[in-house]
Amino acid sequence: MYQATIKEVIDFEGIGLHTGEYCKIRLHPDDSYKGIRFLIKGDYVPANYRYVVNTKYSTDLGKGDRVIKTVEHLMAVLYMLGIDNLVIEVLKGWEVPAMDGSGYFFYKNLKKLIQKLDREKEILEIKSPISVKNCTARIEALPFDQFLAEYVGSVEGLLKDCRVRFKGNAKGLVFARTFCFDHQVEALRKAGLAKGGSLENAVVFGKDGKVYNFGGLRSKDEPIRHKLLDLIGDLYLLGKQIKGRIISYYGGHSLNYDLVKSLADL
Ligand code: ZN
């Protein structure tokens, strides 16, 4: 398997989910084999776990005052498309645009731009089981002959212990939008988050699985699929594809980050 970049420059723009600001990023082809890098105010911030500055409600990268929020959906799409090298120039704002809250627009536009490079991909192979946990969640990483990622989760009033799986079919995940509950909105806004959140870029649940969005869910397990998308995006902060099986039970960005740090130490 060879590394890849993209054939030509492409822009993505729109409101940032948390900052509420208009954001614009420009993806440049790159064949310097330096991985995925954000270019912020003239300085590079690698898309690498070493530069994670926040994992609460989103995964944010930064170096000093150069910060880019909510990288996970774009990173998940780059992982699934096998794109290894890119310069992502941050032109406006300090967040990856939310688009429709899923990875769909990134996927649709980048899929046709893949450009193979000459060097072999770097693969991180899980040779023995590892697990990380906190009070309510755990993630296991197990040896396996390919990359397989699974998420087991529940949504109050809608889904109980629902399991979804990624074995290579990006289309099964990229459509799944970010979500929250109506009772969380006020607290998020008070914390200065979700300022750009709306029914245009997030699913909002009420009691008993009620969905506020016109048209409802894109699949019954959409929120669980989104959590798996988040997991894959966070895993890509290793900067490598993984050979192994990852199973998350109710995990989120912080636990994903813990796993990535454990895997990086292998
Ligand atoms: Zn997400």
PDB file of C-alpha atoms and ligand atoms in Angstrom:
ATOM      1  CA  MET A   1       0.000   0.000   0.000  1.00  0.00           C
ATOM      2  CA  TYR A   2       1.401   3.335  -1.089  1.00  0.00           C
ATOM      3  CA  GLN A   3       1.036   6.738   0.541  1.00  0.00           C
ATOM      4  CA  ALA A   4      -1.229   9.324  -1.039  1.00  0.00           C
ATOM      5  CA  THR A   5      -1.909  13.037  -1.221  1.00  0.00           C
ATOM      6  CA  ILE A   6      -4.422  14.978  -3.352  1.00  0.00           C
ATOM      7  CA  LYS A   7      -4.130  16.063  -6.982  1.00  0.00           C
ATOM      8  CA  GLU A   8      -5.046  19.712  -6.562  1.00  0.00           C
ATOM      9  CA  VAL A   9      -5.906  22.432  -4.063  1.00  0.00           C
ATOM     10  CA  ILE A  10      -9.402  22.373  -2.576  1.00  0.00           C
ATOM     11  CA  ASP A  11     -11.155  24.711  -0.117  1.00  0.00           C
ATOM     12  CA  PHE A  12     -13.790  24.026   2.508  1.00  0.00           C
ATOM     13  CA  GLU A  13     -15.609  26.844   4.223  1.00  0.00           C
ATOM     14  CA  GLY A  14     -18.484  27.471   6.574  1.00  0.00           C
ATOM     15  CA  ILE A  15     -19.399  28.023  10.186  1.00  0.00           C
ATOM     16  CA  GLY A  16     -17.350  26.379  12.934  1.00  0.00           C
ATOM     17  CA  LEU A  17     -19.527  24.227  15.198  1.00  0.00           C
ATOM     18  CA  HIS A  18     -18.037  25.476  18.465  1.00  0.00           C
ATOM     19  CA  THR A  19     -16.566  28.886  17.645  1.00  0.00           C
ATOM     20  CA  GLY A  20     -19.571  29.984  15.551  1.00  0.00           C
ATOM     21  CA  GLU A  21     -17.116  31.853  13.319  1.00  0.00           C
ATOM     22  CA  TYR A  22     -16.869  31.699   9.556  1.00  0.00           C
ATOM     23  CA  CYS A  23     -13.959  29.355   8.840  1.00  0.00           C
ATOM     24  CA  LYS A  24     -12.082  28.549   5.684  1.00  0.00           C
ATOM     25  CA  ILE A  25      -9.388  25.932   5.123  1.00  0.00           C
ATOM     26  CA  ARG A  26      -7.385  25.197   1.973  1.00  0.00           C
ATOM     27  CA  LEU A  27      -5.991  21.709   1.420  1.00  0.00           C
ATOM     28  CA  HIS A  28      -2.751  21.632  -0.593  1.00  0.00           C
ATOM     29  CA  PRO A  29      -1.131  18.590  -2.212  1.00  0.00           C
ATOM     30  CA  ASP A  30       2.108  17.675  -0.439  1.00  0.00           C
ATOM     31  CA  ASP A  31       4.693  15.071  -1.382  1.00  0.00           C
ATOM     32  CA  SER A  32       7.265  15.845   1.301  1.00  0.00           C
ATOM     33  CA  TYR A  33       6.180  12.815   3.391  1.00  0.00           C
ATOM     34  CA  LYS A  34       5.650  14.949   6.473  1.00  0.00           C
ATOM     35  CA  GLY A  35       2.134  13.669   7.105  1.00  0.00           C
ATOM     36  CA  ILE A  36      -0.958  15.823   7.575  1.00  0.00           C
ATOM     37  CA  ARG A  37      -0.062  19.320   8.776  1.00  0.00           C
ATOM     38  CA  PHE A  38      -2.108  22.402   9.520  1.00  0.00           C
ATOM     39  CA  LEU A  39      -0.535  25.679   8.450  1.00  0.00           C
ATOM     40  CA  ILE A  40      -1.663  28.410  10.818  1.00  0.00           C
ATOM     41  CA  LYS A  41      -0.348  31.957  10.617  1.00  0.00           C
ATOM     42  CA  GLY A  42       2.819  30.826   8.852  1.00  0.00           C
ATOM     43  CA  ASP A  43       3.649  27.955  11.206  1.00  0.00           C
ATOM     44  CA  TYR A  44       2.951  24.227  10.911  1.00  0.00           C
ATOM     45  CA  VAL A  45       0.922  22.361  13.510  1.00  0.00           C
ATOM     46  CA  PRO A  46       1.173  18.629  12.762  1.00  0.00           C
ATOM     47  CA  ALA A  47      -2.047  16.589  12.915  1.00  0.00           C
ATOM     48  CA  ASN A  48      -0.443  14.519  15.622  1.00  0.00           C
ATOM     49  CA  TYR A  49      -1.464  13.550  19.164  1.00  0.00           C
ATOM     50  CA  ARG A  50       1.529  15.472  20.532  1.00  0.00           C
ATOM     51  CA  TYR A  51      -0.241  18.706  19.585  1.00  0.00           C
ATOM     52  CA  VAL A  52      -3.637  17.920  21.139  1.00  0.00           C
ATOM     53  CA  VAL A  53      -4.712  20.832  23.357  1.00  0.00           C
ATOM     54  CA  ASN A  54      -8.326  19.871  24.091  1.00  0.00           C
ATOM     55  CA  THR A  55     -10.533  16.771  23.944  1.00  0.00           C
ATOM     56  CA  LYS A  56     -13.689  18.119  25.565  1.00  0.00           C
ATOM     57  CA  TYR A  57     -16.563  18.043  23.019  1.00  0.00           C
ATOM     58  CA  SER A  58     -14.067  18.165  20.137  1.00  0.00           C
ATOM     59  CA  THR A  59     -10.444  17.335  19.393  1.00  0.00           C
ATOM     60  CA  ASP A  60      -8.356  20.477  19.031  1.00  0.00           C
ATOM     61  CA  LEU A  61      -4.726  20.881  18.036  1.00  0.00           C
ATOM     62  CA  GLY A  62      -2.414  23.740  18.815  1.00  0.00           C
ATOM     63  CA  LYS A  63       1.032  25.134  19.255  1.00  0.00           C
ATOM     64  CA  GLY A  64       1.220  28.336  21.310  1.00  0.00           C
ATOM     65  CA  ASP A  65      -1.496  30.697  20.113  1.00  0.00           C
ATOM     66  CA  ARG A  66      -2.027  28.732  16.891  1.00  0.00           C
ATOM     67  CA  VAL A  67      -5.073  26.563  17.521  1.00  0.00           C
ATOM     68  CA  ILE A  68      -7.353  24.607  15.207  1.00  0.00           C
ATOM     69  CA  LYS A  69     -10.521  23.163  16.711  1.00  0.00           C
ATOM     70  CA  THR A  70     -12.672  20.162  15.773  1.00  0.00           C
ATOM     71  CA  VAL A  71     -10.302  18.322  13.457  1.00  0.00           C
ATOM     72  CA  GLU A  72     -11.841  14.871  13.950  1.00  0.00           C
ATOM     73  CA  HIS A  73     -14.369  14.586  11.110  1.00  0.00           C
ATOM     74  CA  LEU A  74     -11.905  15.726   8.470  1.00  0.00           C
ATOM     75  CA  MET A  75      -9.214  13.483   9.970  1.00  0.00           C
ATOM     76  CA  ALA A  76     -11.583  10.484   9.877  1.00  0.00           C
ATOM     77  CA  VAL A  77     -12.272  11.051   6.186  1.00  0.00           C
ATOM     78  CA  LEU A  78      -8.537  11.375   5.463  1.00  0.00           C
ATOM     79  CA  TYR A  79      -7.911   8.099   7.283  1.00  0.00           C
ATOM     80  CA  MET A  80     -10.673   6.285   5.437  1.00  0.00           C
ATOM     81  CA  LEU A  81      -9.527   7.620   2.057  1.00  0.00           C
ATOM     82  CA  GLY A  82      -5.914   6.712   2.841  1.00  0.00           C
ATOM     83  CA  ILE A  83      -4.624  10.272   2.389  1.00  0.00           C
ATOM     84  CA  ASP A  84      -1.316  10.545   4.261  1.00  0.00           C
ATOM     85  CA  ASN A  85       0.263  13.838   3.225  1.00  0.00           C
ATOM     86  CA  LEU A  86      -1.401  17.248   3.096  1.00  0.00           C
ATOM     87  CA  VAL A  87      -0.909  20.839   4.115  1.00  0.00           C
ATOM     88  CA  ILE A  88      -4.158  22.243   5.485  1.00  0.00           C
ATOM     89  CA  GLU A  89      -3.870  26.004   5.423  1.00  0.00           C
ATOM     90  CA  VAL A  90      -6.159  27.796   7.854  1.00  0.00           C
ATOM     91  CA  LEU A  91      -7.320  30.921   6.026  1.00  0.00           C
ATOM     92  CA  LYS A  92     -10.183  32.164   8.196  1.00  0.00           C
ATOM     93  CA  GLY A  93     -11.315  31.362  11.722  1.00  0.00           C
ATOM     94  CA  TRP A  94      -9.713  28.739  13.956  1.00  0.00           C
ATOM     95  CA  GLU A  95     -11.890  25.677  13.477  1.00  0.00           C
ATOM     96  CA  VAL A  96     -12.472  23.117  10.722  1.00  0.00           C
ATOM     97  CA  PRO A  97     -15.812  24.131   9.142  1.00  0.00           C
ATOM     98  CA  ALA A  98     -18.698  22.017  10.443  1.00  0.00           C
ATOM     99  CA  MET A  99     -20.295  21.603   7.001  1.00  0.00           C
ATOM    100  CA  ASP A 100     -23.446  19.534   7.717  1.00  0.00           C
ATOM    101  CA  GLY A 101     -21.968  18.088  10.935  1.00  0.00           C
ATOM    102  CA  SER A 102     -20.751  14.926   9.191  1.00  0.00           C
ATOM    103  CA  GLY A 103     -17.769  13.941   7.063  1.00  0.00           C
ATOM    104  CA  TYR A 104     -19.843  13.742   3.893  1.00  0.00           C
ATOM    105  CA  PHE A 105     -18.698  16.918   2.094  1.00  0.00           C
ATOM    106  CA  PHE A 106     -15.040  16.203   2.816  1.00  0.00           C
ATOM    107  CA  TYR A 107     -15.455  12.641   1.571  1.00  0.00           C
ATOM    108  CA  LYS A 108     -17.402  13.512  -1.557  1.00  0.00           C
ATOM    109  CA  ASN A 109     -14.893  16.146  -2.684  1.00  0.00           C
ATOM    110  CA  LEU A 110     -11.657  14.444  -1.659  1.00  0.00           C
ATOM    111  CA  LYS A 111     -12.474  10.975  -2.979  1.00  0.00           C
ATOM    112  CA  LYS A 112     -11.952  12.091  -6.578  1.00  0.00           C
ATOM    113  CA  LEU A 113      -8.693  13.905  -5.816  1.00  0.00           C
ATOM    114  CA  ILE A 114      -6.576  11.056  -4.416  1.00  0.00           C
ATOM    115  CA  GLN A 115      -3.052  11.015  -5.814  1.00  0.00           C
ATOM    116  CA  LYS A 116      -0.838   8.029  -5.092  1.00  0.00           C
ATOM    117  CA  LEU A 117       2.777   8.662  -4.041  1.00  0.00           C
ATOM    118  CA  ASP A 118       5.884   6.461  -4.339  1.00  0.00           C
ATOM    119  CA  ARG A 119       6.548   5.590  -0.721  1.00  0.00           C
ATOM    120  CA  GLU A 120       4.962   2.724   1.248  1.00  0.00           C
ATOM    121  CA  LYS A 121       2.433   3.564   3.938  1.00  0.00           C
ATOM    122  CA  GLU A 122       3.513   3.428   7.542  1.00  0.00           C
ATOM    123  CA  ILE A 123       1.406   0.964   9.495  1.00  0.00           C
ATOM    124  CA  LEU A 124       1.110   0.638  13.252  1.00  0.00           C
ATOM    125  CA  GLU A 125       0.522  -3.006  14.082  1.00  0.00           C
ATOM    126  CA  ILE A 126      -1.147  -3.952  17.340  1.00  0.00           C
ATOM    127  CA  LYS A 127       0.730  -7.033  18.489  1.00  0.00           C
ATOM    128  CA  SER A 128      -0.759  -7.521  21.928  1.00  0.00           C
ATOM    129  CA  PRO A 129      -4.028  -6.382  23.554  1.00  0.00           C
ATOM    130  CA  ILE A 130      -4.169  -2.943  25.134  1.00  0.00           C
ATOM    131  CA  SER A 131      -7.098  -1.285  26.853  1.00  0.00           C
ATOM    132  CA  VAL A 132      -7.822   2.108  28.326  1.00  0.00           C
ATOM    133  CA  LYS A 133     -10.756   3.022  30.501  1.00  0.00           C
ATOM    134  CA  ASN A 134     -12.345   5.702  32.614  1.00  0.00           C
ATOM    135  CA  CYS A 135     -15.314   5.448  34.945  1.00  0.00           C
ATOM    136  CA  THR A 136     -17.957   4.785  32.290  1.00  0.00           C
ATOM    137  CA  ALA A 137     -16.132   3.773  29.158  1.00  0.00           C
ATOM    138  CA  ARG A 138     -13.384   1.594  27.805  1.00  0.00           C
ATOM    139  CA  ILE A 139     -11.580   0.980  24.544  1.00  0.00           C
ATOM    140  CA  GLU A 140      -9.785  -2.208  23.591  1.00  0.00           C
ATOM    141  CA  ALA A 141      -7.113  -2.567  20.932  1.00  0.00           C
ATOM    142  CA  LEU A 142      -6.494  -6.125  19.774  1.00  0.00           C
ATOM    143  CA  PRO A 143      -4.273  -7.834  17.198  1.00  0.00           C
ATOM    144  CA  PHE A 144      -6.085  -8.411  13.892  1.00  0.00           C
ATOM    145  CA  ASP A 145      -5.023  -8.949  10.292  1.00  0.00           C
ATOM    146  CA  GLN A 146      -6.463  -5.633   9.031  1.00  0.00           C
ATOM    147  CA  PHE A 147      -8.012  -2.423  10.387  1.00  0.00           C
ATOM    148  CA  LEU A 148     -11.361  -2.996  12.033  1.00  0.00           C
ATOM    149  CA  ALA A 149     -13.026  -0.382  14.256  1.00  0.00           C
ATOM    150  CA  GLU A 150     -16.182  -0.857  16.290  1.00  0.00           C
ATOM    151  CA  TYR A 151     -18.270   1.300  18.565  1.00  0.00           C
ATOM    152  CA  VAL A 152     -20.828   0.164  21.089  1.00  0.00           C
ATOM    153  CA  GLY A 153     -23.075   2.878  22.449  1.00  0.00           C
ATOM    154  CA  SER A 154     -26.518   3.915  23.597  1.00  0.00           C
ATOM    155  CA  VAL A 155     -28.722   6.946  23.089  1.00  0.00           C
ATOM    156  CA  GLU A 156     -31.233   7.456  25.858  1.00  0.00           C
ATOM    157  CA  GLY A 157     -34.717   6.589  24.690  1.00  0.00           C
ATOM    158  CA  LEU A 158     -33.526   5.499  21.244  1.00  0.00           C
ATOM    159  CA  LEU A 159     -30.770   2.880  21.213  1.00  0.00           C
ATOM    160  CA  LYS A 160     -29.349   0.482  23.767  1.00  0.00           C
ATOM    161  CA  ASP A 161     -25.896  -1.074  23.386  1.00  0.00           C
ATOM    162  CA  CYS A 162     -25.951  -0.631  19.636  1.00  0.00           C
ATOM    163  CA  ARG A 163     -22.814  -1.869  17.815  1.00  0.00           C
ATOM    164  CA  VAL A 164     -21.530  -0.471  14.535  1.00  0.00           C
ATOM    165  CA  ARG A 165     -18.446  -1.530  12.618  1.00  0.00           C
ATOM    166  CA  PHE A 166     -16.013  -0.079  10.080  1.00  0.00           C
ATOM    167  CA  LYS A 167     -14.238  -2.563   7.837  1.00  0.00           C
ATOM    168  CA  GLY A 168     -13.400  -0.240   4.960  1.00  0.00           C
ATOM    169  CA  ASN A 169     -16.758   1.103   3.820  1.00  0.00           C
ATOM    170  CA  ALA A 170     -16.446   4.848   4.377  1.00  0.00           C
ATOM    171  CA  LYS A 171     -19.937   5.434   2.988  1.00  0.00           C
ATOM    172  CA  GLY A 172     -21.345   3.701   6.057  1.00  0.00           C
ATOM    173  CA  LEU A 173     -19.934   6.402   8.347  1.00  0.00           C
ATOM    174  CA  VAL A 174     -19.396   9.661   6.504  1.00  0.00           C
ATOM    175  CA  PHE A 175     -23.059  10.666   6.445  1.00  0.00           C
ATOM    176  CA  ALA A 176     -23.454  10.487  10.240  1.00  0.00           C
ATOM    177  CA  ARG A 177     -23.861  13.897  11.881  1.00  0.00           C
ATOM    178  CA  THR A 178     -22.675  15.178  15.200  1.00  0.00           C
ATOM    179  CA  PHE A 179     -25.380  15.257  17.876  1.00  0.00           C
ATOM    180  CA  CYS A 180     -26.367  16.528  21.275  1.00  0.00           C
ATOM    181  CA  PHE A 181     -29.383  16.602  23.591  1.00  0.00           C
ATOM    182  CA  ASP A 182     -31.692  19.587  24.028  1.00  0.00           C
ATOM    183  CA  HIS A 183     -30.899  19.781  27.754  1.00  0.00           C
ATOM    184  CA  GLN A 184     -27.159  20.122  26.945  1.00  0.00           C
ATOM    185  CA  VAL A 185     -27.476  23.085  24.597  1.00  0.00           C
ATOM    186  CA  GLU A 186     -27.675  25.762  27.273  1.00  0.00           C
ATOM    187  CA  ALA A 187     -24.714  24.355  29.235  1.00  0.00           C
ATOM    188  CA  LEU A 188     -22.617  24.076  26.062  1.00  0.00           C
ATOM    189  CA  ARG A 189     -23.352  27.673  25.124  1.00  0.00           C
ATOM    190  CA  LYS A 190     -22.558  28.833  28.663  1.00  0.00           C
ATOM    191  CA  ALA A 191     -19.205  27.059  28.339  1.00  0.00           C
ATOM    192  CA  GLY A 192     -18.612  29.063  25.161  1.00  0.00           C
ATOM    193  CA  LEU A 193     -19.144  25.995  22.959  1.00  0.00           C
ATOM    194  CA  ALA A 194     -21.565  24.991  20.186  1.00  0.00           C
ATOM    195  CA  LYS A 195     -21.897  28.667  19.210  1.00  0.00           C
ATOM    196  CA  GLY A 196     -22.220  27.652  15.573  1.00  0.00           C
ATOM    197  CA  GLY A 197     -24.368  24.616  16.297  1.00  0.00           C
ATOM    198  CA  SER A 198     -27.786  24.482  14.641  1.00  0.00           C
ATOM    199  CA  LEU A 199     -30.152  21.952  13.147  1.00  0.00           C
ATOM    200  CA  GLU A 200     -28.212  22.530   9.910  1.00  0.00           C
ATOM    201  CA  ASN A 201     -25.078  20.897  11.315  1.00  0.00           C
ATOM    202  CA  ALA A 202     -26.130  18.772  14.293  1.00  0.00           C
ATOM    203  CA  VAL A 203     -28.801  16.328  15.311  1.00  0.00           C
ATOM    204  CA  VAL A 204     -30.592  17.468  18.459  1.00  0.00           C
ATOM    205  CA  PHE A 205     -32.344  14.841  20.575  1.00  0.00           C
ATOM    206  CA  GLY A 206     -35.083  15.470  23.084  1.00  0.00           C
ATOM    207  CA  LYS A 207     -36.610  13.080  25.578  1.00  0.00           C
ATOM    208  CA  ASP A 208     -37.459   9.498  24.547  1.00  0.00           C
ATOM    209  CA  GLY A 209     -35.413   9.687  21.362  1.00  0.00           C
ATOM    210  CA  LYS A 210     -37.317  12.660  19.946  1.00  0.00           C
ATOM    211  CA  VAL A 211     -35.405  14.217  17.007  1.00  0.00           C
ATOM    212  CA  TYR A 212     -35.828  17.967  16.447  1.00  0.00           C
ATOM    213  CA  ASN A 213     -34.373  17.941  12.920  1.00  0.00           C
ATOM    214  CA  PHE A 214     -36.759  18.082  10.001  1.00  0.00           C
ATOM    215  CA  GLY A 215     -36.441  14.752   8.194  1.00  0.00           C
ATOM    216  CA  GLY A 216     -35.294  12.897  11.314  1.00  0.00           C
ATOM    217  CA  LEU A 217     -32.207  10.704  11.370  1.00  0.00           C
ATOM    218  CA  ARG A 218     -30.244   9.557   8.319  1.00  0.00           C
ATOM    219  CA  SER A 219     -30.153   6.047   9.822  1.00  0.00           C
ATOM    220  CA  LYS A 220     -31.525   4.746  13.074  1.00  0.00           C
ATOM    221  CA  ASP A 221     -28.005   4.254  14.426  1.00  0.00           C
ATOM    222  CA  GLU A 222     -26.662   7.568  13.038  1.00  0.00           C
ATOM    223  CA  PRO A 223     -25.350   8.837  16.418  1.00  0.00           C
ATOM    224  CA  ILE A 224     -23.453   5.589  17.049  1.00  0.00           C
ATOM    225  CA  ARG A 225     -22.000   5.776  13.540  1.00  0.00           C
ATOM    226  CA  HIS A 226     -20.912   9.323  14.292  1.00  0.00           C
ATOM    227  CA  LYS A 227     -19.104   8.186  17.444  1.00  0.00           C
ATOM    228  CA  LEU A 228     -17.234   5.648  15.333  1.00  0.00           C
ATOM    229  CA  LEU A 229     -16.327   8.399  12.850  1.00  0.00           C
ATOM    230  CA  ASP A 230     -14.968  10.481  15.753  1.00  0.00           C
ATOM    231  CA  LEU A 231     -12.936   7.489  16.983  1.00  0.00           C
ATOM    232  CA  ILE A 232     -11.306   6.947  13.585  1.00  0.00           C
ATOM    233  CA  GLY A 233     -10.518  10.653  13.259  1.00  0.00           C
ATOM    234  CA  ASP A 234      -8.889  10.705  16.682  1.00  0.00           C
ATOM    235  CA  LEU A 235      -6.929   7.518  15.934  1.00  0.00           C
ATOM    236  CA  TYR A 236      -5.440   9.205  12.897  1.00  0.00           C
ATOM    237  CA  LEU A 237      -3.561  11.553  15.214  1.00  0.00           C
ATOM    238  CA  LEU A 238      -1.108   8.652  15.375  1.00  0.00           C
ATOM    239  CA  GLY A 239      -0.181   9.726  11.861  1.00  0.00           C
ATOM    240  CA  LYS A 240      -0.390   6.138  10.650  1.00  0.00           C
ATOM    241  CA  GLN A 241      -2.891   3.568   9.503  1.00  0.00           C
ATOM    242  CA  ILE A 242      -3.512   0.814  12.031  1.00  0.00           C
ATOM    243  CA  LYS A 243      -3.440  -2.933  11.642  1.00  0.00           C
ATOM    244  CA  GLY A 244      -5.594  -4.185  14.458  1.00  0.00           C
ATOM    245  CA  ARG A 245      -9.076  -4.214  15.911  1.00  0.00           C
ATOM    246  CA  ILE A 246     -10.277  -1.282  18.005  1.00  0.00           C
ATOM    247  CA  ILE A 247     -13.493  -1.609  20.017  1.00  0.00           C
ATOM    248  CA  SER A 248     -14.841   1.364  21.926  1.00  0.00           C
ATOM    249  CA  TYR A 249     -17.520   0.914  24.568  1.00  0.00           C
ATOM    250  CA  TYR A 250     -19.089   4.339  25.164  1.00  0.00           C
ATOM    251  CA  GLY A 251     -15.775   6.145  24.618  1.00  0.00           C
ATOM    252  CA  GLY A 252     -15.340   9.758  23.560  1.00  0.00           C
ATOM    253  CA  HIS A 253     -12.550  12.096  22.494  1.00  0.00           C
ATOM    254  CA  SER A 254     -10.691  12.043  25.828  1.00  0.00           C
ATOM    255  CA  LEU A 255     -10.532   8.264  26.008  1.00  0.00           C
ATOM    256  CA  ASN A 256      -9.672   8.073  22.295  1.00  0.00           C
ATOM    257  CA  TYR A 257      -6.744  10.354  23.074  1.00  0.00           C
ATOM    258  CA  ASP A 258      -5.664   8.103  25.971  1.00  0.00           C
ATOM    259  CA  LEU A 259      -5.694   5.125  23.627  1.00  0.00           C
ATOM    260  CA  VAL A 260      -3.698   6.983  20.990  1.00  0.00           C
ATOM    261  CA  LYS A 261      -1.037   7.852  23.567  1.00  0.00           C
ATOM    262  CA  SER A 262      -0.860   4.175  24.667  1.00  0.00           C
ATOM    263  CA  LEU A 263      -0.586   2.999  21.053  1.00  0.00           C
ATOM    264  CA  ALA A 264       2.103   5.576  20.305  1.00  0.00           C
ATOM    265  CA  ASP A 265       4.219   4.101  23.090  1.00  0.00           C
ATOM    266  CA  LEU A 266       4.243   0.640  21.479  1.00  0.00           C
TER     267      LEU A 266
HETATM  268 ZN    ZN B   1     -17.928  14.320  15.931  1.00  0.00          ZN
END
